[in-house]
Amino acid sequence: MSIPRERPLPFEKIFVVGLPERTDRRDRMVLQAALSNLSIEFIDGPDGKDAADKAIPIKQGHSRLTSGALGYQRAHMNAIQAPCPPPQEFMFGNLPRTVGPAFSPYGDNWDVLWVGNCGMNFASNAYPDTPKGRVIHLNDITVPERRYLWSFNRPFALKDIYPEHTRVVHHAQEGVCTLGYAVSQRGAQKLLHEVGMKDVGGGFDILFRYFCDGSKGRRRHICLTVQPALFHHYRPAGAKSAGSGIHGDDFQHNGSTDMVRWSVQLNADSLLEDKTTMRDQLPDGSR
């Protein structure tokens, strides 16, 4: 997570999905949210082994997913069903002169804003119905130099085509990982229908990709994304296995946040002391 501007993000609610026993991660999220002027709510990730076979939509020939993958998918389905606050009420004898319409600050014709990912492709002719437009932000100082950028997707067009310090907003295609995303109310309903009630033939991040791409029996939806991502992994100092079992016995000597220059987590000391000078972990020209 990078340090935001003075005003908080204009979303109705921000949910954090995770296992309740990972108190270390919750401590970090609570601190980052407080230092960023954000209000968050936790959604507990259930244990997938408790999911009844009858409650899991599976096509013939597909096997039951691992308990971790099932718990991950169920946690996101629970998050998008979280109740919204009741509508504001006005007394008939004390009506305001006008009541303006409620519009999203990011427009209204979208289902998902996929703002945290591990890789994303620009729309190609392989998906003829996906809009190909891009919004290019040149000279964005919050974007580190290209040598610090990485993606699970190849080719990495952002790095190959555009100059240093470029951020691109576009329709999502073939995305990897769901590190952070926003949904409209309409988008939440569609996610529940397309991901929660259809074949659970992969992890949630894979199903999320199918939802946006319109593949594997799903309809295409309006998913907007950004490269490089606005949210990314924070990797604390210590055993890498604490963050993911795929890292084995590797050890990380210093904390870092991938592809984020002014990280909230890495500047927590300065923010807590109300300092105005922040450390850029990926400065230009550094080695």
Coordinates of N, CA and C in Angstrom, one line a residue, residues 22 54 60 77 82 87 125 134 136 139 149-150 152 165 179 181 183-184 203 272 285:
R22 N -4.0 -15.1 11.9 CA -2.8 -14.4 11.5 C -2.9 -13.0 12.1
K54 N -21.8 -30.9 -0.8 CA -23.0 -30.5 -1.4 C -23.1 -29.0 -1.7
Q60 N -18.9 -32.1 -13.4 CA -18.5 -33.5 -13.4 C -17.0 -33.6 -13.9
M77 N -16.7 -14.5 -1.1 CA -18.1 -14.6 -1.3 C -18.9 -14.0 -0.1
A82 N -21.6 -8.7 2.5 CA -21.7 -7.9 3.7 C -22.8 -6.8 3.6
P87 N -30.5 3.1 4.2 CA -30.6 4.3 3.4 C -30.9 5.5 4.4
N125 N -6.6 -9.0 -29.4 CA -7.7 -9.5 -30.3 C -8.2 -10.8 -29.9
R134 N -6.9 2.7 -23.5 CA -6.0 2.8 -22.3 C -5.9 4.3 -21.9
I136 N -3.2 6.7 -20.3 CA -1.8 6.8 -20.1 C -1.4 8.0 -19.2
N139 N 5.1 10.3 -16.6 CA 5.8 11.1 -15.6 C 5.2 11.0 -14.2
L149 N 10.1 -3.1 -11.9 CA 8.8 -3.6 -12.2 C 8.9 -5.1 -12.6
W150 N 7.9 -5.9 -12.2 CA 7.8 -7.3 -12.7 C 6.4 -7.7 -12.8
F152 N 3.9 -11.5 -13.6 CA 3.9 -13.0 -13.9 C 3.5 -13.2 -15.4
H165 N 8.4 5.6 -15.5 CA 7.4 6.3 -14.7 C 6.1 6.4 -15.4
L179 N -4.9 -9.0 -5.1 CA -4.3 -8.4 -3.9 C -5.2 -7.2 -3.4
Y181 N -9.2 -5.2 -4.6 CA -10.2 -4.8 -5.7 C -11.4 -4.2 -5.0
V183 N -15.6 -3.4 -5.7 CA -16.8 -3.8 -6.5 C -17.9 -2.8 -6.3
S184 N -18.7 -2.6 -7.3 CA -19.9 -1.8 -7.2 C -21.0 -2.8 -6.7
G203 N -8.9 -21.8 -7.9 CA -8.8 -20.8 -6.8 C -9.6 -19.5 -7.1
L272 N 4.2 7.9 12.3 CA 3.8 7.9 13.7 C 4.4 9.2 14.4
G285 N 17.8 5.9 -10.1 CA 19.3 5.8 -10.1 C 20.0 5.1 -9.0

